[in-house]
Short mmCIF file of C-alpha atoms and ligand atoms in Angstrom, two decimals:
data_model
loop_
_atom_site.label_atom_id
_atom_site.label_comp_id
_atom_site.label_asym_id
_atom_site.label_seq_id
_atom_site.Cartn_x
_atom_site.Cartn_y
_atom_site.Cartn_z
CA UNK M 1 12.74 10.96 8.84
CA UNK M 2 9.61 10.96 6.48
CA UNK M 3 7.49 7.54 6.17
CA UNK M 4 4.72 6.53 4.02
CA UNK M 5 2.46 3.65 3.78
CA UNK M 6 2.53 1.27 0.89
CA UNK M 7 0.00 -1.38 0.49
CA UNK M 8 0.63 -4.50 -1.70
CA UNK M 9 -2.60 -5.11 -2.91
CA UNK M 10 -4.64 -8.53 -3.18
CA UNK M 11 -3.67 -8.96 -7.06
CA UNK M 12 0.16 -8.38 -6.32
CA UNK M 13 -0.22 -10.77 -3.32
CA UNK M 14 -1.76 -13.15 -5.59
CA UNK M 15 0.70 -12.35 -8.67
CA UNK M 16 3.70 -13.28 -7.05
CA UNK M 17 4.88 -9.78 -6.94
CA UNK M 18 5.99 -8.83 -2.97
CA UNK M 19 9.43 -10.01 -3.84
CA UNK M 20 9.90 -7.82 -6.64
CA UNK M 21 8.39 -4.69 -5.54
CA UNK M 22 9.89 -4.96 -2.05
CA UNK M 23 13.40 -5.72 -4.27
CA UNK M 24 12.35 -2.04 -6.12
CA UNK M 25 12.02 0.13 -2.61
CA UNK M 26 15.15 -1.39 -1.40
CA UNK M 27 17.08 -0.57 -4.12
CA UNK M 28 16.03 2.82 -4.31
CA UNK M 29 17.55 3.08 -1.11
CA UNK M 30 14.80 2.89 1.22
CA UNK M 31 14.36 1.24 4.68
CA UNK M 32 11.52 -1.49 5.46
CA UNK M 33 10.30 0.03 8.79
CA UNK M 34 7.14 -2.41 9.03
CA UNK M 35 5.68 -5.30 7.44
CA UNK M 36 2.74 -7.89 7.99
CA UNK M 37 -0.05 -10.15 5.77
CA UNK M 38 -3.29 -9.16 6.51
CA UNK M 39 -6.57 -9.35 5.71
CA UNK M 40 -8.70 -6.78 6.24
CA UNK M 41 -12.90 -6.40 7.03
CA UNK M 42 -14.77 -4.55 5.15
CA UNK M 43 -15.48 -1.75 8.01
CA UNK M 44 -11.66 -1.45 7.86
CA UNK M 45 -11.18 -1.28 3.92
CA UNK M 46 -13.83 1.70 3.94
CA UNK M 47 -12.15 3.71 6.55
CA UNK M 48 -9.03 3.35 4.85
CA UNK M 49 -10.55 4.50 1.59
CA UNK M 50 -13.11 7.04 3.32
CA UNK M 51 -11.86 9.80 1.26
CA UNK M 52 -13.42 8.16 -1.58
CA UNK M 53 -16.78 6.79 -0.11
CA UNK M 54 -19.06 9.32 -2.80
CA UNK M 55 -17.24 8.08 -6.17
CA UNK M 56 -19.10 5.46 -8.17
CA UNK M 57 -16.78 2.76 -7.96
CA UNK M 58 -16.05 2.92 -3.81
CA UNK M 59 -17.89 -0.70 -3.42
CA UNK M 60 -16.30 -2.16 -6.42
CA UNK M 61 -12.30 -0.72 -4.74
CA UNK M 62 -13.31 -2.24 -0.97
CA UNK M 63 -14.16 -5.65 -2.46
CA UNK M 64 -11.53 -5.69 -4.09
CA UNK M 65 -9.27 -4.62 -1.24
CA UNK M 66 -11.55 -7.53 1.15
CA UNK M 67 -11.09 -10.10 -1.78
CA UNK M 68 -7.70 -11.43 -0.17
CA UNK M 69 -4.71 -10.63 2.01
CA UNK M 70 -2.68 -7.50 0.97
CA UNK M 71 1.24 -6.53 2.34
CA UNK M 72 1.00 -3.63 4.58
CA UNK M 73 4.46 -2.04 5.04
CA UNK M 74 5.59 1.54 6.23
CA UNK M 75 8.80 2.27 4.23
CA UNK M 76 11.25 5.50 5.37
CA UNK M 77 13.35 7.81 4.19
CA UNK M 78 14.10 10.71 2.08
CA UNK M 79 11.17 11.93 0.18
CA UNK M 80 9.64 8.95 0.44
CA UNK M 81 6.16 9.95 -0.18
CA UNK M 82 6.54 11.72 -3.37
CA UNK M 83 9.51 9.12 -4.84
CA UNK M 84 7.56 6.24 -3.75
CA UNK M 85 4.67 7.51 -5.77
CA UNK M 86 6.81 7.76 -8.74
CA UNK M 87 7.97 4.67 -8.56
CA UNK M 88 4.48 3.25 -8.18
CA UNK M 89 3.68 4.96 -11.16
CA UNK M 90 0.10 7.06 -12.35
CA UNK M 91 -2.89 5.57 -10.85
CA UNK M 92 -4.26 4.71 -14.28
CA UNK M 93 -1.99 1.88 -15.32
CA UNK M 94 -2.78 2.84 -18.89
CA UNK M 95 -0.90 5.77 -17.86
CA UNK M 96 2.20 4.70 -16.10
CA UNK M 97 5.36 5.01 -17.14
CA UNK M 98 7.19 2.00 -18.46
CA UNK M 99 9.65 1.15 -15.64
CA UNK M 100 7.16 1.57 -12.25
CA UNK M 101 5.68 -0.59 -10.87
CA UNK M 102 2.21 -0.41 -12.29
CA UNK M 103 3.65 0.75 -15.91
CA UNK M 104 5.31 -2.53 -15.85
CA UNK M 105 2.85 -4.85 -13.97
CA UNK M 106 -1.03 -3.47 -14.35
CA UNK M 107 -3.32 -2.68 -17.32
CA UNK M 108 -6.38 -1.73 -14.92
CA UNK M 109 -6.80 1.24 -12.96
CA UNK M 110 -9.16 -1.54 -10.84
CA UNK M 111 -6.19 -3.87 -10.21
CA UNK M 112 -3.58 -1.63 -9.95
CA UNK M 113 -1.17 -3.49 -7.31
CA UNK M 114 -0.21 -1.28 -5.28
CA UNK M 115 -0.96 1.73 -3.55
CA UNK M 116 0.91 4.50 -1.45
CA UNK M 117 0.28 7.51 0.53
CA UNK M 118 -0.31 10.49 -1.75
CA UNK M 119 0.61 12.93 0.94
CA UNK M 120 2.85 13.06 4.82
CA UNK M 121 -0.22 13.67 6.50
CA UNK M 122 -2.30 10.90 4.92
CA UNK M 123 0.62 8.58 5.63
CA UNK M 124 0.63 9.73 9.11
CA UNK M 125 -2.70 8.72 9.46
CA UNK M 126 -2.09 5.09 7.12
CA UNK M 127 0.07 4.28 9.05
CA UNK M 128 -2.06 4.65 12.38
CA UNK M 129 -4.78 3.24 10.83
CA UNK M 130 -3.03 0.01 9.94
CA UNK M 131 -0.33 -0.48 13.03
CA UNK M 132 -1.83 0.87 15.89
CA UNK M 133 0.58 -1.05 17.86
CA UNK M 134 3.61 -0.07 16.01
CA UNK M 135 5.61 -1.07 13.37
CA UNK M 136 7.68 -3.92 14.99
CA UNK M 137 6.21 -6.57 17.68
CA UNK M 138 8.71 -7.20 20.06
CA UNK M 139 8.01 -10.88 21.78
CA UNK M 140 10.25 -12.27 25.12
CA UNK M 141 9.91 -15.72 23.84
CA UNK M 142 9.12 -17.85 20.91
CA UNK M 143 6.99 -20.91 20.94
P1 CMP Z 1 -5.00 3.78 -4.84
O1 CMP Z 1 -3.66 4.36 -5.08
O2 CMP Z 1 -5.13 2.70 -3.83
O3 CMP Z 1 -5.98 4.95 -4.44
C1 CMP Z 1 -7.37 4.90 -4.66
C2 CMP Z 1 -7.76 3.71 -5.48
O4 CMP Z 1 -9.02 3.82 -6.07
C3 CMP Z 1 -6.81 3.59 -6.64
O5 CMP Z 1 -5.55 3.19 -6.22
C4 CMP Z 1 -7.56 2.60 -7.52
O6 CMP Z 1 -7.37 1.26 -7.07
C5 CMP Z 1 -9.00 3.00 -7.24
N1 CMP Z 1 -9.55 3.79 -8.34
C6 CMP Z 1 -9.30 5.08 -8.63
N2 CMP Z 1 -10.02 5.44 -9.71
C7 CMP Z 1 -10.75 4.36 -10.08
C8 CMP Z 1 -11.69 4.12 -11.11
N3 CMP Z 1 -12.03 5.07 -11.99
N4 CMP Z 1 -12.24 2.88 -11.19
C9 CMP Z 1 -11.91 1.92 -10.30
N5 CMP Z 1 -11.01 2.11 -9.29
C10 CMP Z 1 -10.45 3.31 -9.19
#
């Protein structure tokens, strides 16, 4: 079954706004496969963003991504990729659709919320990048 990685970014941490995006990918119908807090180094926010190390604003987007924790989950099912991008919305909040996620929650394309695999191979490697261990820690005891 297809995956993808979705990233709740520090603004939507910091918003208040896990709950209710969480609340949107579950009622679409899709399954929570992995889930943690984290915050991440700046080494790690560039490799996750490599792709975009030559545009202008690359610094500006990693400290941003370093500037607090952010939700990293892997979500499955159906199409998940391409309907989880629409229900992100366009990457330019200015031009997302009323009713995502960034149409409803985002006026910059610099704190835009959230953001999701564009593609199954880039979530492939997402979701390597971010749980190398898997996607559920399993522990024999609780202290
Ligand atoms: P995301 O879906 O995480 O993918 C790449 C990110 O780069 C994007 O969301 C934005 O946060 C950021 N981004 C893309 N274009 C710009 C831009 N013109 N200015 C600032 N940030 C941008």
């Amino acid at each position: 079954m297809e995956q993808t990685f979705i990233m709740i970014k520090p603004d939507g941490v910091q918003r208040g706004l896990v709950g209710e995006i969480i609340c949107r990918f579950e009622k679409k119908g899709f399954s929570l496969k992995g889930l943690k807090l984290i915050s991440v180094e700046r080494a790690f926010a560039e490799k996750h963003y490599e792709d975009l190390s030559s545009k202008p604003f690359f610094s500006g987007l990693v400290d941003y991504i370093i500037s607090g924790p952010v939700v990293a989950m892997v979500w499955e099912g159906k199409n998940v990729v391409s309907t989880g991008r629409n229900i992100i919305g366009a990457t330019n909040p200015a031009a997302s659709a009323p009713g995502t996620i960034r149409g409803d929650y985002a006026v910059e394309i610099g704190r835009n919320i959230i953001h999701g695999s564009d593609a199954v191979e880039s979530a492939r490697k997402e979701i390597a990048l971010w749980f190398p261990d898997g996607t559920v820690n399993w522990q024999s005891s609780l202290h």
